[in-house]
Amino acid sequence: MNRKAILITCGGVLVAAGVSIGIVILTTSKSVSQSTTIQKSDTSNTPPYTTLLPKGKNIEQLGGWHKLASPNGDIAYTYTDTINGITISLSQQPLPEAFKADATAKLASLAKSDNATDSLDINGSTAYVGTSAKGPQSVYYTKNGLLILIKSEASLPDASWKKYLASLQ
């Protein structure tokens, strides 16, 4: 794949992640009238909370943080990575207030609303995977007080998702 195609692909993944995070922010926050914006990575985009990265990787290797912000001030951060050569975009934010009382039920409800009904056991926690008709997948997961959403460009085997999610630290 040439450099231009890679950049276009990564841009598309970031837009998809932005839309997903925007949906989470909008469904867990007060109603807003403007859309989510994506800001390119720079030092001001360093998350003000503890985040998770795949074991053995640092944020520089993942292209830096990209900040997603809704007009009402909710913030999430995303990076791109690959699993088995397939590009993914992983977004994370602190659990929204609406999730804190029962994160397990809220995550299941959010995943179900996006037809992500296949469940995976990740060391005693549940992740939900949904696959679109064209192949890309969405993954919903919580860990260490974070809401994690992942979009892939193509379908991945459950074992690959399990390994990747278990590696987040």
Short mmCIF file of C-alpha atoms in Angstrom, two decimals:
data_model
loop_
_atom_site.label_atom_id
_atom_site.label_comp_id
_atom_site.label_asym_id
_atom_site.label_seq_id
_atom_site.Cartn_x
_atom_site.Cartn_y
_atom_site.Cartn_z
CA MET A 1 0.00 0.00 0.00
CA ASN A 2 1.49 3.37 -0.90
CA ARG A 3 1.89 6.25 1.55
CA LYS A 4 -1.10 8.21 0.19
CA ALA A 5 -3.40 5.20 0.54
CA ILE A 6 -2.19 4.61 4.09
CA LEU A 7 -2.83 8.25 5.02
CA ILE A 8 -6.31 8.17 3.49
CA THR A 9 -7.07 4.90 5.29
CA CYS A 10 -5.84 6.24 8.64
CA GLY A 11 -7.85 9.41 8.15
CA GLY A 12 -10.97 7.36 7.52
CA VAL A 13 -10.37 5.30 10.64
CA LEU A 14 -9.94 8.47 12.71
CA VAL A 15 -13.18 9.90 11.35
CA ALA A 16 -14.98 6.64 12.19
CA ALA A 17 -13.50 6.75 15.70
CA GLY A 18 -14.57 10.35 16.06
CA VAL A 19 -18.11 9.49 15.08
CA SER A 20 -18.16 6.57 17.54
CA ILE A 21 -16.83 8.65 20.40
CA GLY A 22 -19.22 11.43 19.46
CA ILE A 23 -22.08 8.98 19.73
CA VAL A 24 -20.89 7.79 23.14
CA ILE A 25 -20.41 11.34 24.35
CA LEU A 26 -23.79 12.39 23.00
CA THR A 27 -25.64 9.40 24.43
CA THR A 28 -24.05 9.69 27.86
CA SER A 29 -24.04 13.48 28.22
CA LYS A 30 -26.50 16.33 27.96
CA SER A 31 -27.83 17.06 24.49
CA VAL A 32 -25.55 19.18 22.32
CA SER A 33 -26.14 20.87 19.00
CA GLN A 34 -22.65 20.75 17.48
CA SER A 35 -20.58 17.81 16.27
CA THR A 36 -17.45 16.27 17.76
CA THR A 37 -14.15 17.71 16.55
CA ILE A 38 -10.85 15.92 16.07
CA GLN A 39 -7.60 17.69 16.91
CA LYS A 40 -4.28 16.43 15.61
CA SER A 41 -1.71 15.15 18.06
CA ASP A 42 0.55 17.62 19.81
CA THR A 43 1.82 18.07 23.35
CA SER A 44 -1.44 19.74 24.40
CA ASN A 45 -3.26 16.54 23.43
CA THR A 46 -1.70 14.52 26.23
CA PRO A 47 -4.57 12.95 28.17
CA PRO A 48 -5.01 14.35 31.69
CA TYR A 49 -5.84 10.87 32.97
CA THR A 50 -4.11 7.50 32.98
CA THR A 51 -4.57 5.75 29.65
CA LEU A 52 -3.95 2.27 28.32
CA LEU A 53 -1.56 1.24 25.54
CA PRO A 54 -0.73 -2.20 24.14
CA LYS A 55 2.11 -3.86 26.03
CA GLY A 56 5.48 -3.04 24.49
CA LYS A 57 4.30 0.06 22.60
CA ASN A 58 4.49 3.75 23.42
CA ILE A 59 2.28 6.53 22.09
CA GLU A 60 4.98 7.79 19.73
CA GLN A 61 5.02 4.38 18.00
CA LEU A 62 1.24 4.69 17.61
CA GLY A 63 1.39 8.11 15.93
CA GLY A 64 0.53 10.19 18.98
CA TRP A 65 -2.74 11.07 20.62
CA HIS A 66 -5.63 12.60 18.72
CA LYS A 67 -8.04 14.53 20.88
CA LEU A 68 -11.78 14.20 20.33
CA ALA A 69 -13.87 16.93 21.89
CA SER A 70 -17.59 17.55 21.97
CA PRO A 71 -18.93 21.10 22.29
CA ASN A 72 -20.05 20.44 25.88
CA GLY A 73 -16.46 19.71 26.90
CA ASP A 74 -16.37 15.90 26.99
CA ILE A 75 -12.96 14.69 25.83
CA ALA A 76 -11.69 11.36 24.52
CA TYR A 77 -8.32 10.41 23.06
CA THR A 78 -7.55 8.08 20.18
CA TYR A 79 -4.60 6.46 18.46
CA THR A 80 -4.18 4.10 15.52
CA ASP A 81 -2.51 0.71 15.61
CA THR A 82 -2.60 -2.53 13.66
CA ILE A 83 -3.64 -6.06 14.52
CA ASN A 84 -2.58 -8.76 12.06
CA GLY A 85 -1.87 -5.99 9.53
CA ILE A 86 -5.36 -4.49 9.86
CA THR A 87 -5.59 -0.85 10.96
CA ILE A 88 -7.60 -0.11 14.07
CA SER A 89 -8.46 3.11 15.84
CA LEU A 90 -8.74 2.88 19.62
CA SER A 91 -10.48 5.64 21.57
CA GLN A 92 -10.64 5.93 25.32
CA GLN A 93 -12.17 8.25 27.87
CA PRO A 94 -12.94 8.08 31.57
CA LEU A 95 -16.19 6.26 32.21
CA PRO A 96 -19.04 8.73 31.77
CA GLU A 97 -21.03 9.50 34.93
CA ALA A 98 -23.97 7.52 33.57
CA PHE A 99 -21.77 4.40 33.48
CA LYS A 100 -20.34 4.60 36.98
CA ALA A 101 -23.27 3.06 38.86
CA ASP A 102 -23.34 -0.07 36.65
CA ALA A 103 -20.64 -0.01 33.97
CA THR A 104 -21.29 -3.62 32.97
CA ALA A 105 -24.96 -3.03 32.13
CA LYS A 106 -24.34 0.35 30.49
CA LEU A 107 -21.56 -1.09 28.30
CA ALA A 108 -23.80 -3.98 27.25
CA SER A 109 -26.60 -1.55 26.41
CA LEU A 110 -24.32 0.76 24.42
CA ALA A 111 -22.83 -2.17 22.50
CA LYS A 112 -26.27 -3.60 21.77
CA SER A 113 -27.44 -0.23 20.40
CA ASP A 114 -24.68 -0.55 17.78
CA ASN A 115 -25.42 -4.26 17.10
CA ALA A 116 -22.21 -5.31 18.86
CA THR A 117 -23.66 -8.42 20.44
CA ASP A 118 -20.83 -10.95 20.23
CA SER A 119 -19.17 -11.12 23.63
CA LEU A 120 -15.58 -11.98 24.47
CA ASP A 121 -14.21 -12.83 27.90
CA ILE A 122 -11.07 -10.80 28.61
CA ASN A 123 -9.66 -11.96 31.94
CA GLY A 124 -13.09 -11.88 33.61
CA SER A 125 -14.35 -8.73 31.86
CA THR A 126 -16.61 -8.67 28.83
CA ALA A 127 -15.89 -6.97 25.52
CA TYR A 128 -18.56 -6.69 22.82
CA VAL A 129 -17.85 -7.00 19.11
CA GLY A 130 -20.04 -6.03 16.21
CA THR A 131 -19.27 -6.71 12.56
CA SER A 132 -20.72 -4.66 9.72
CA ALA A 133 -21.88 -6.30 6.51
CA LYS A 134 -18.81 -4.93 4.73
CA GLY A 135 -16.38 -6.36 7.32
CA PRO A 136 -15.21 -3.57 9.66
CA GLN A 137 -15.78 -4.22 13.34
CA SER A 138 -16.59 -2.18 16.44
CA VAL A 139 -15.42 -3.26 19.89
CA TYR A 140 -16.77 -1.93 23.21
CA TYR A 141 -14.82 -2.53 26.40
CA THR A 142 -14.10 -1.05 29.82
CA LYS A 143 -10.91 -1.36 31.81
CA ASN A 144 -9.35 0.60 34.67
CA GLY A 145 -12.19 3.11 34.75
CA LEU A 146 -11.98 3.81 31.00
CA LEU A 147 -14.53 3.37 28.25
CA ILE A 148 -12.71 1.93 25.23
CA LEU A 149 -14.08 1.83 21.70
CA ILE A 150 -12.20 0.31 18.80
CA LYS A 151 -12.98 0.42 15.09
CA SER A 152 -11.21 -1.90 12.67
CA GLU A 153 -10.96 -1.63 8.89
CA ALA A 154 -11.76 -5.31 8.47
CA SER A 155 -12.89 -8.30 10.48
CA LEU A 156 -10.46 -9.90 12.93
CA PRO A 157 -10.68 -13.30 14.61
CA ASP A 158 -11.90 -13.34 18.22
CA ALA A 159 -8.51 -14.67 19.37
CA SER A 160 -6.79 -11.57 17.95
CA TRP A 161 -9.22 -9.24 19.73
CA LYS A 162 -8.75 -11.14 22.99
CA LYS A 163 -4.98 -10.97 22.75
CA TYR A 164 -4.99 -7.24 21.91
CA LEU A 165 -7.46 -6.27 24.64
CA ALA A 166 -5.59 -8.36 27.22
CA SER A 167 -2.35 -6.55 26.25
CA LEU A 168 -3.75 -3.11 27.15
CA GLN A 169 -1.98 -1.79 30.20
#
